Each structure stands twice: as structure tokens, then as C-alpha cells.
Coordinates of C-alpha atoms and ligand atoms in Angstrom, one line a residue:
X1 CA 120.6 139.4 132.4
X2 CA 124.2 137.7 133.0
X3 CA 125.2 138.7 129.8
X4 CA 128.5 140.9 130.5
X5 CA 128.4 140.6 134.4
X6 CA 131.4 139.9 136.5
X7 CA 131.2 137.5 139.0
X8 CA 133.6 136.5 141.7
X9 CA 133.2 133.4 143.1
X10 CA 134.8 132.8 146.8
X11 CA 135.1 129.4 147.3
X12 CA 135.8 128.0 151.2
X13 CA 136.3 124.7 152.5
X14 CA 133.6 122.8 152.3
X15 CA 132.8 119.2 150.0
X16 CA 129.8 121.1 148.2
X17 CA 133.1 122.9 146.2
X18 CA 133.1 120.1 144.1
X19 CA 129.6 121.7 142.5
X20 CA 131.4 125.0 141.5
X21 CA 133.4 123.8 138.5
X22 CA 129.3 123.0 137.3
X23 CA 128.0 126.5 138.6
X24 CA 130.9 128.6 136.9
X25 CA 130.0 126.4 133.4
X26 CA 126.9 127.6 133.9
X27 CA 127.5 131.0 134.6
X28 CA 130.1 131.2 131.4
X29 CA 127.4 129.8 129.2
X30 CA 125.0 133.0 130.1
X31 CA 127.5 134.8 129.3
X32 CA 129.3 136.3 132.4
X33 CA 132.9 136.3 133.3
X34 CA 133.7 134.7 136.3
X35 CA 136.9 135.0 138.7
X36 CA 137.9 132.9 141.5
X37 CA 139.5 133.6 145.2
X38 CA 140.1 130.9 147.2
X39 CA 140.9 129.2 150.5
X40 CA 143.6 127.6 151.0
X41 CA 141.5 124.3 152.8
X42 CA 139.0 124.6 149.5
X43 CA 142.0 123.0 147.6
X44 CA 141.6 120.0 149.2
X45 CA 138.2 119.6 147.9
X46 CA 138.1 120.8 144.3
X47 CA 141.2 121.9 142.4
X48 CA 142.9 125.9 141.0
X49 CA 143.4 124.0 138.1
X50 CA 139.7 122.6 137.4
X51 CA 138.7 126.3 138.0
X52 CA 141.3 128.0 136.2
X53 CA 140.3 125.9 133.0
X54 CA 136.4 126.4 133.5
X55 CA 137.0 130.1 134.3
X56 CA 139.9 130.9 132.1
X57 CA 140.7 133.3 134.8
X58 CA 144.1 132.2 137.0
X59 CA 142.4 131.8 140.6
X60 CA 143.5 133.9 143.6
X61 CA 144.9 132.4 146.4
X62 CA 147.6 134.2 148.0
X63 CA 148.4 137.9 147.7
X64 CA 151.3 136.5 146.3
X65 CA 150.8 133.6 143.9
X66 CA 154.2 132.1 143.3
X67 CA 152.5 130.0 140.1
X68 CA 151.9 133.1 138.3
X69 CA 154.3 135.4 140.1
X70 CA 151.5 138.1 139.9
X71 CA 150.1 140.0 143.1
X72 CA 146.7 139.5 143.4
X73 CA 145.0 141.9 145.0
X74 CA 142.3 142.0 146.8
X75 CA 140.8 145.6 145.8
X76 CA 141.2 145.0 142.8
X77 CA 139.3 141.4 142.7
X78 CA 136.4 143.2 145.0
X79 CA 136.1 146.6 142.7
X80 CA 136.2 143.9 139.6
X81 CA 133.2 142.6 140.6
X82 CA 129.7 143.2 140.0
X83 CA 128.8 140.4 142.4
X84 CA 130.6 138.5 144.9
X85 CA 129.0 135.1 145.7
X86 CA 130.8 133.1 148.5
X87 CA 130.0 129.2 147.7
X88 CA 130.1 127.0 149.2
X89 CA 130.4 129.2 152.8
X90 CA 132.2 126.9 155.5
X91 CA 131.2 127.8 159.1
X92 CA 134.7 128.8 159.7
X93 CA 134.9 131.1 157.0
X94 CA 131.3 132.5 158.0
X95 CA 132.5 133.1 161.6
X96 CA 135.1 135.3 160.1
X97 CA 132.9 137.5 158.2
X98 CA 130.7 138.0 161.1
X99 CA 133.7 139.5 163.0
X100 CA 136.2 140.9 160.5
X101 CA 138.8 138.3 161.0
X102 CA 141.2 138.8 157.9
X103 CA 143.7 136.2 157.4
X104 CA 143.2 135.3 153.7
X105 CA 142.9 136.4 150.4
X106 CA 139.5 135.4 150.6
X107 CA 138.6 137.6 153.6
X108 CA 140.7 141.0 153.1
X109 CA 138.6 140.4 149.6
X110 CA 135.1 140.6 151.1
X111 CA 136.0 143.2 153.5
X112 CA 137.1 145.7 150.7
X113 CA 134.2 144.5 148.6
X114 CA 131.9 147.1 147.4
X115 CA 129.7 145.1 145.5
X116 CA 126.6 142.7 146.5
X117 CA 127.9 140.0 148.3
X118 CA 125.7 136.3 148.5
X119 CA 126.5 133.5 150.5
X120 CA 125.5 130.1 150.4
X121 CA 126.2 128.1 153.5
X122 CA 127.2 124.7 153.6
X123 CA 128.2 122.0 156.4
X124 CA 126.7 119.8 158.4
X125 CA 123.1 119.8 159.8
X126 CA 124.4 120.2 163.8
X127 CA 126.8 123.2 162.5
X128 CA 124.9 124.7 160.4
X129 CA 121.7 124.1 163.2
X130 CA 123.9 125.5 166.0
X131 CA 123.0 129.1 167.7
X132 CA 126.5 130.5 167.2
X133 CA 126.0 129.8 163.3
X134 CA 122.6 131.1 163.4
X135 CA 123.8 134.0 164.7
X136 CA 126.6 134.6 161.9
X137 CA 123.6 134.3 159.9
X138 CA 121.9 137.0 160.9
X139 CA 124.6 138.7 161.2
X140 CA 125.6 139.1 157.9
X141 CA 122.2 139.5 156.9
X142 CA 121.9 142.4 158.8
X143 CA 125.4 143.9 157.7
X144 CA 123.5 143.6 154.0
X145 CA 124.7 140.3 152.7
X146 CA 122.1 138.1 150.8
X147 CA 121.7 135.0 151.8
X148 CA 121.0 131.7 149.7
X149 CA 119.6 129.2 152.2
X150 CA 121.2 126.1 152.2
X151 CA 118.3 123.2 151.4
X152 CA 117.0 120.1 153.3
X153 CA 118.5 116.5 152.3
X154 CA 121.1 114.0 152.4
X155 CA 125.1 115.7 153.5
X156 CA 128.2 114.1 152.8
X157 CA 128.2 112.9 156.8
X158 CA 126.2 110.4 155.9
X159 CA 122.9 113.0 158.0
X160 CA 120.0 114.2 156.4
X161 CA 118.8 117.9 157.4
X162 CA 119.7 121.8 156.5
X163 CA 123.4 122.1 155.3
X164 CA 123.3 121.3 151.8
X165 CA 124.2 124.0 149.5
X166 CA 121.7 125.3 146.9
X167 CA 121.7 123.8 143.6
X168 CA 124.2 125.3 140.8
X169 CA 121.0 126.2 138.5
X170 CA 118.8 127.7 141.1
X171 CA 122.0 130.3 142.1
X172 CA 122.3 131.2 138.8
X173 CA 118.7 132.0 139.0
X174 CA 118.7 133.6 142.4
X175 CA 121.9 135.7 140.5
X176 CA 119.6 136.5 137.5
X177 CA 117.1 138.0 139.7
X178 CA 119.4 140.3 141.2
X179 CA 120.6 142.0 138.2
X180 CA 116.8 142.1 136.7
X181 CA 115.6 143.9 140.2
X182 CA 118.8 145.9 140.1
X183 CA 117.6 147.2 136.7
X184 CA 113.8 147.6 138.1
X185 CA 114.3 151.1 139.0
X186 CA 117.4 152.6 137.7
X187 CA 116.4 155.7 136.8
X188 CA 113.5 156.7 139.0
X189 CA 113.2 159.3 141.4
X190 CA 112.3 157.8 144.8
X191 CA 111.3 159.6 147.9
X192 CA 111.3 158.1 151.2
X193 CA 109.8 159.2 154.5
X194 CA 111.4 157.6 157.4
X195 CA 111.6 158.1 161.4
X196 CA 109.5 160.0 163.8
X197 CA 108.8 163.7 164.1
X198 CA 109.3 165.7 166.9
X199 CA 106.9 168.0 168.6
X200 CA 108.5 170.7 170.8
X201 CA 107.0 171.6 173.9
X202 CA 109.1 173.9 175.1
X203 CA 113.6 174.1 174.5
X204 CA 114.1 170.8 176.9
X205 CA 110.3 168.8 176.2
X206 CA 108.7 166.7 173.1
X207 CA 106.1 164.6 172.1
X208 CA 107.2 161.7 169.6
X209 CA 106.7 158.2 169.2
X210 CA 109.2 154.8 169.2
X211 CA 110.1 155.1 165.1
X212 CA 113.7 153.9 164.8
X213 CA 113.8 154.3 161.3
X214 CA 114.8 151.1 160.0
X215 CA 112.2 150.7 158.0
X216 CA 112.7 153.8 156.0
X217 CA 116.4 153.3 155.7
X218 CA 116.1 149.7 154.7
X219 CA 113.5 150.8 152.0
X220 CA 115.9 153.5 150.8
X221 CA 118.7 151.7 150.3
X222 CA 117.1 149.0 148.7
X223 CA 115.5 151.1 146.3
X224 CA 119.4 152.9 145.4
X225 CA 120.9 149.6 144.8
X226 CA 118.3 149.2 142.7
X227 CA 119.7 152.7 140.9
X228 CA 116.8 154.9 141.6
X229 CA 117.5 158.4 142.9
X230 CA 116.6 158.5 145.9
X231 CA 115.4 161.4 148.3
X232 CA 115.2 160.1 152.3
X233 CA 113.6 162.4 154.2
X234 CA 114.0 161.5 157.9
X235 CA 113.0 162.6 160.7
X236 CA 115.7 162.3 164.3
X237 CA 117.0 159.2 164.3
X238 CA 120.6 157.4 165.5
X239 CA 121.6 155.5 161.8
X240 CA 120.9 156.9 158.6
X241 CA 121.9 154.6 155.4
X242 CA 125.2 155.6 153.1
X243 CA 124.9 154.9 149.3
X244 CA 126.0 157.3 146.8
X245 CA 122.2 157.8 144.8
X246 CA 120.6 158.9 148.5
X247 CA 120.2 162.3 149.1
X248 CA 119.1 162.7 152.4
X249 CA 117.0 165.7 154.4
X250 CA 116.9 165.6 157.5
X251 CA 113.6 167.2 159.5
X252 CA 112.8 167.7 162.8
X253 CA 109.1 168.2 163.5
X254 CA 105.7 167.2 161.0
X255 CA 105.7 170.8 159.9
X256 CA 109.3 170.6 158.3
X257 CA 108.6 166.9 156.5
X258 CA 105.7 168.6 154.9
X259 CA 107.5 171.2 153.4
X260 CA 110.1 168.9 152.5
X261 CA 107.6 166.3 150.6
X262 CA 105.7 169.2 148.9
X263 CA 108.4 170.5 147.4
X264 CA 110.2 166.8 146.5
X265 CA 107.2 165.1 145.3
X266 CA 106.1 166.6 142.2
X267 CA 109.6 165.3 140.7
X268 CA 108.9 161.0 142.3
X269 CA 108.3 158.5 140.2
X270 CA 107.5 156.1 143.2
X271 CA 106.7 157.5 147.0
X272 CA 106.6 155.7 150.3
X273 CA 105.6 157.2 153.7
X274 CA 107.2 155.3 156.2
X275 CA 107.6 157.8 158.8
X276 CA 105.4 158.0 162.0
X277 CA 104.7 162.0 161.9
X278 CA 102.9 162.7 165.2
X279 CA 98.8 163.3 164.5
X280 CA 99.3 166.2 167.2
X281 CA 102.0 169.1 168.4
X282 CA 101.6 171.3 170.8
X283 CA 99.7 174.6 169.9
X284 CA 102.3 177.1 171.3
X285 CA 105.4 175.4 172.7
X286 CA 106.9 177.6 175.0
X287 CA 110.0 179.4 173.9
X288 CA 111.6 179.3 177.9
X289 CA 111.3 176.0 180.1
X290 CA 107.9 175.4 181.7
X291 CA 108.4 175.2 185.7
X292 CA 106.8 172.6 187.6
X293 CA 105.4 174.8 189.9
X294 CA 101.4 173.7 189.0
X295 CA 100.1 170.1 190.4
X296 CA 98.7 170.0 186.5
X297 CA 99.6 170.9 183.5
X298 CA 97.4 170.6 180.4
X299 CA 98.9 170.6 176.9
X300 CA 96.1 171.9 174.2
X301 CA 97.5 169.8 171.3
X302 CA 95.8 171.2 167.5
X303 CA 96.3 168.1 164.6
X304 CA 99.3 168.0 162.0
X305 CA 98.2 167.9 158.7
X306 CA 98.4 164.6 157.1
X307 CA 101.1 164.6 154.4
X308 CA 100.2 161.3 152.7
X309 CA 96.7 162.4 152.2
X310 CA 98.2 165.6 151.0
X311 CA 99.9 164.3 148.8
X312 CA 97.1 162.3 147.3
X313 CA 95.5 165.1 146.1
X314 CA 98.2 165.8 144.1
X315 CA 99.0 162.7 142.7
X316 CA 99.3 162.9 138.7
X317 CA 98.9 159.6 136.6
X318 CA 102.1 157.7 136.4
X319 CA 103.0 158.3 139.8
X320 CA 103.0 155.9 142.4
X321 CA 101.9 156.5 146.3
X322 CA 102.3 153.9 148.8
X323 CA 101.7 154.9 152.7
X324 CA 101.8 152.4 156.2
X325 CA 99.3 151.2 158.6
X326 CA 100.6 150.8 161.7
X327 CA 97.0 149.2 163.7
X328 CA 96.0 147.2 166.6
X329 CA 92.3 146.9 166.1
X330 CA 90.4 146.0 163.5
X331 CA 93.6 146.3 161.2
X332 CA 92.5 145.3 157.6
X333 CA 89.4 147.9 157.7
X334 CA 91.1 150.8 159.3
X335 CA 93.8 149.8 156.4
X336 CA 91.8 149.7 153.2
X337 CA 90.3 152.5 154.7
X338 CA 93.4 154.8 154.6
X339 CA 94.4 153.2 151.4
X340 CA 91.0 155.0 149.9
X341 CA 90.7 158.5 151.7
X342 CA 95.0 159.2 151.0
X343 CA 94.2 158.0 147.4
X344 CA 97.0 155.4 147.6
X345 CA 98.5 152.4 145.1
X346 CA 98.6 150.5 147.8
X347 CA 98.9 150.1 151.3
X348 CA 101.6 148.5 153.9
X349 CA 99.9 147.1 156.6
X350 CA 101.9 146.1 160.3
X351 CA 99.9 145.4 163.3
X352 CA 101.3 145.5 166.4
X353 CA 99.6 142.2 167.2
X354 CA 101.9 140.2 165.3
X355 CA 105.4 138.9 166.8
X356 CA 108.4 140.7 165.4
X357 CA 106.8 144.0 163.9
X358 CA 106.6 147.0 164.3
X359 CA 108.7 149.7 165.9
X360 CA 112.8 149.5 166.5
X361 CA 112.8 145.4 165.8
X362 CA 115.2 144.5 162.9
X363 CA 112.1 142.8 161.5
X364 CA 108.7 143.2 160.6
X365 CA 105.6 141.3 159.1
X366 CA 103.5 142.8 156.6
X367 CA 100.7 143.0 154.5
X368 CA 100.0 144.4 151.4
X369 CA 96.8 145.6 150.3
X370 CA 95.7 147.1 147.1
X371 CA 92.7 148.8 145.4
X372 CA 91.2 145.6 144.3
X373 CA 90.5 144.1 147.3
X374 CA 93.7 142.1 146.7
X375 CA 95.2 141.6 150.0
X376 CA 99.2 139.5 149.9
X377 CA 100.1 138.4 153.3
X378 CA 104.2 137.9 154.0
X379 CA 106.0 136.0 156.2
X380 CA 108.1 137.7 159.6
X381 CA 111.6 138.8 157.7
X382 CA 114.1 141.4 158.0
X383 CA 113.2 145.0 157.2
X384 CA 115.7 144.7 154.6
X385 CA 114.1 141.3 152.6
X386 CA 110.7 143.4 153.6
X387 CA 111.9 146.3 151.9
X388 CA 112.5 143.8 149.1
X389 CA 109.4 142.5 149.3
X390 CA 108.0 146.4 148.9
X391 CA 109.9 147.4 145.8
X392 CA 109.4 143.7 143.8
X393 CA 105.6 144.9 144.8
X394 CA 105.9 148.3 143.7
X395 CA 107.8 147.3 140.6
X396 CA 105.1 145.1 139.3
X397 CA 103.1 147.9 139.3
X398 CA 104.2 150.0 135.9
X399 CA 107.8 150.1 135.7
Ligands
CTP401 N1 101.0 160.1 157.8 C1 101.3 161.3 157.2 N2 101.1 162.4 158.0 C2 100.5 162.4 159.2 C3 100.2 161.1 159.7 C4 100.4 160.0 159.0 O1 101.9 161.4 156.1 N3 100.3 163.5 159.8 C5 101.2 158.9 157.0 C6 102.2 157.9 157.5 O2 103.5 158.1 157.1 C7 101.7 156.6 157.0 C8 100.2 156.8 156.9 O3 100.0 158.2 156.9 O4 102.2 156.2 155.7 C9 99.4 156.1 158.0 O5 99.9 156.5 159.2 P1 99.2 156.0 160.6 O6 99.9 156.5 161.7 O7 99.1 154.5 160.5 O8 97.7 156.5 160.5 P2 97.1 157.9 160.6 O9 96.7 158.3 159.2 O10 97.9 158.9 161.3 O11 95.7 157.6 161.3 P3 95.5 157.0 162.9 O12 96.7 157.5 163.7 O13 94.2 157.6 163.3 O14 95.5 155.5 162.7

């Protein structure tokens, strides 16, 4: 899977740079072409030299490197790149990224980066343990950035605890896995429902629900990273996602994303419903604002039809239909449930019991659960490692 891939390497100051002259072997020896940028405090810990020879790339420092009296620049070295992996990450250097702070060769290179960028963190246990750092963290995770945990052990302080970069072998793993799940659905058509729908009751009044989206968006761009075509139908919400291979629809009420998914679905490979379409609209919203001048008002509500079971019955072999359980009671049974009456692959279950899912939280906890009684239980993540999780799931599956 390395075979042919470019990979930039930004290396920052921290004593775990002594291990990249070992990774970039490594990488060489699968057979993809490796570039470095550097700081100008990683110098002190492992040389341009060492890397130049194991690369057989000149590494960029400066804009200007007076040693080869090129300009190196850093759109170039970002549009080069079919990964950029930041190793070892100093807590300075993370700080920067968090904010934008561009005042290397290094940075200005990660900012104009349009490619997958990884970081592996390394420093000492108190730094890297420290709320500021954890923050920066999450903070990059959230901007999109993958993150290879640093592991557990002995530091160059003399400590033991979190700090120490990942092993050389188990990044070019973690690299190798990326570029077979970026293969995993080039291709396919993919159609996404995402949001909430809106019910009018009359020009100013609606009935809807706390959907943010996230969830939907997060799925969709993971799946077009993974090169699948990929149809987002949303309904209102603030964000949408930007990546050339989404096409996105936008809806309004549960009416609209039906029409929209009968017409998109016959052509998806793979299909997940992560929208919350309201159950119920009003019957006859009124076309002028309803006055207050009642002590009651009472709203006869008539159902919506239920587009994922719709589009169960028209499911044709080959393609796949996933749908969400959002429960608070009794969540397994109502799940497996709707996984058999929509005629579903498999299911998505959140319940609203659990810590950190459900609606407008950057993360959720899931569970998935399949025709066979099969039932995998994750851990609380980001709705973009969940989408992950979803599409590594889906991909299992047939493609
Ligand atoms: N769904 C749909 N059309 C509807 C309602 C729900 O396509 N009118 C889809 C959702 O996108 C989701 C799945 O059905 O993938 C389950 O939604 P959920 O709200 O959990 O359950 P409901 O089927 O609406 O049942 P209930 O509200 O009674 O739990």
C-alpha cells in the first residue's frame, strides 16, 4: 500500500527525532518517497544530513536554504504530498497548529497542506498530561488531523508515563492503513442523510428537533476521503462539510428529503440515514401567522412517512442500508427491532443514556448491531473516529 506514496515528514523539536532517520528507512523500504521539513530546534536533536542521506531528498528548512540555494516552498512540499505526518510533534509546535501561528517552514507548510495530516506527540508526561496540551489535542482532532497517541513508558527525563512517541513500525502501519481505507470506497456512490427536518406551522412557527448534523457531515466526509461519490442530503443546519467528491442537497422539511432519497437511492452503493426527520408535521400549516388570540391552540399533527423503511423495500442485492437508533428505553430491543422492519445491513445504535452522545456534542458512543445477533460495542470518540468506525464497519461488509 506504500508503494509509490509521497510522504512528508515534519520533524519538530523533540529527542524522539532521533527515531526518524529509522521510520523514513522504513518507509523507503515499502517503497514510498519521503521528504523532509524541519524545525530549526529539531536540528539539535537529529541531523539535515542523516535525513538527507536516508531520504535522498535535500530537507526543507528555510524558505530560503542557503546550502542548496533553492527556494523551498511550502505549497509546493504540502501539494507534493499524499500524507503529511508531523513526528515527533513538540508541544510548542502543537500549540502553533492549534492557533495558526506561522513562523516556519514547518508551519506555513501545514497550513497550505491539503493532504491528510497525522501527528504524533511527544514530550514529557506533565506536558503532554497538561489541560492546555489536551486541549491542542482536541483541537486538531477536531480541525481533521489524525492523531497517533503517544504510548506509556520510560521518557528521556528520566519519568515514566504518556509522552513517548509511537514506535517507527507501528506508524508505518497506522500509514498503511490509511491508504488501504482510502482505497475502501473509491468508487462508490454514497448517500448521506444528515440534520433535522423542519415542520412548518405557519411562515414564523416549526416543529424540529436538536440534530446538529455532525454526525452526518462527519460521516460524509469521511466516506469522500475515502473517494466515494458522495450525495449529503441535509436538512437546516449552521456547518456543512467542503470536499470536492460531496454533492450536497439541501432540504427543508421530511417531505423534501423523501423526494430527494427516492430519487438518489436507486444509483448508492452504500446508504446511511443519519438524519432525525420529524415522525410528525402539522396537517395544514397556515399560510398567514396564527394570532394568539385563543387561551389554546391544538395542532392536529398526521405522521411523515418513514424514508428508511421506504427505502427498504427497495433495496436490490448489493446494496447496502444502514439507519440510527437514537433510544432511551429499552435500547437494544427497540434497535434490532428497527434493524428488521426497515430491512437494514445494520443498525447504529446511540442512547441518550450514555455520557457524550447524542445530539450537537462533538462526540458520540455507539453500537453496532447486525442481522446475526452480532452486537460490537465502541468506546465514547469523536464523530469523526465514529464515522470511522461506521465506514471500516460498512466496508467489511462487501466491498
Ligand atoms: N427515519 C426516516 N424517516 C422517518 C423517521 C426516521 O428515515 N420519518 C430514519 C432515521 O434517519 C434513522 C432511523 O429511521 O436512521 C431511526 O430513526 P429514529 O428516530 O431512531 O426512530 P423512528 O423510526 O422514527 O422510531 P421512534 O421515533 O418511534 O423511535
Amino acid at each position: 500500500m506504500l508503494s509509490g506514496k509521497k510522504i512528508l515528514i515534519g520533524i519538530t523539536g523533540s529527542i524522539a527525532a532521533y527515531k526518524i532517520p529509522f521510520l523514513i528507512r522504513l518507509l523507503v523500504r515499502a517503497g514510498a518517497e519521503v521528504k523532509v521539513v524541519m524545525t530549526k530546534s529539531a536540528c539539535d536533536f537529529v541531523t539535515p544530513l542523516t535525513l538527507a542521506a536516508v531520504s535522498q531528498y535535500a530537507v526543507s528548512i528555510k524558505p530560503f536554504n542557503e546550502s542548496d540555494g533553492k527556494w523551498h516552498s511550502h505549497i509546493e512540499l504540502g501539494s507534493w504530498a499524499d500524507i503529511f505526518l508531523i513526528a515527533p510533534l513538540s508541544a510548542n509546535t502543537l500549540a502553533k497548529m492549534a492557533t495558526g501561528i506561522t513562523d516556519n517552514l514547518l508551519m506555513a507548510t501545514y497550513l497550505a497542506a491539503r493532504c491528510p495530516v497525522f501527528f504524533a506527540p511527544a514530550m514529557d508526561v506533565d506536558m503532554y498530561s497538561h489541560p492546555t496540551t489536551q486541549a491542542n489535542i482536541q483541537k486538531l482532532v477536531s480541525f481533521g488531523n489524525r492523531l497517533i497517541s503517544p504510548r506509556e513508558g520510560e521518557l528521556a527525563s528520566g519519568l515514566s508515563g504518556y509522552g513517548r512517541m509511537e514506535e517507527p513500525d507501528v506508524i508505518v502501519d497506522i500509514l498503511n492503513t490509511h491508504f488501504e481505507k482510502e482505497l475502501s470506497f473509491k468508487g462508490k456512490k454514497v448517500l448521506v442523510t444528515s440534520g433535522p427536518t423542519i415542520e412548518p406551522i405557519d411562515p414564523v412557527r416549526f416543529i424540529s428537533n436538536h440534530s446538529s448534523g455532525q454526525m452526518g457531515n462527519a460521516l460524509a466526509l469521511e466516506a469522500a476521503k475515502r473517494g466515494a461519490n458522495v450525495t449529503l442530503i441535509s436538512g437546516p443546519v449552521y456547518e456543512f462539510p467542503i470536499h470536492p467528491n460531496i454533492t450536497l442537497i439541501k432540504v427543508t422539511t421530511a417531505a423534501e428529503m423523501l423526494t430527494e432519497c427516492l430519487s438518489c437511492f436507486p444509483g448508492a452503493d452504500f446508504t446511511i440515514m443519519s438524519a432525525a426527520v420529524a415522525d410528525y408535521s402539522p396537517e395544514k400549516p397556515s399560510s398567514s401567522k396564527i394570532k394568539k388570540d385563543e387561551n389554546e391552540l391544538l395542532l392536529h399533527l398526521v405522521k411523515t412517512t418513514d424514508i428508511l423503511k421506504e427505502l427498504g423495500k427497495m433495496k436490490k442485492p448489493g446494496q447496502i442500508l444502514v439507519g440510527f437508533a437514537l433510544e432511551t428505553d429499552h435500547e437494544i430491543e427497540n434497535a434490532q427491532k428497527k434493524l428488521h422492519t426497515k430491512n437494514l445491513d445494520f443498525i447504529v445504535l446511540n442512547s441518550l443514556n450514555d455520557k457524550g452522545a447524542g445530539f450537537s456534542l462533538p462526540t458520540n458512543k455507539i453500537s453496532i448491531l447486525n442481522h446475526k445477533g452480532s452486537i460490537t460495542v465502541y468506546d465514547k470518540k469523536s464523530k469523526t473516529e465514529v464515522a470511522s468506525d461506521i465506514l471500516d464497519y460498512a466496508a467489511k461488509l462487501t466491498f
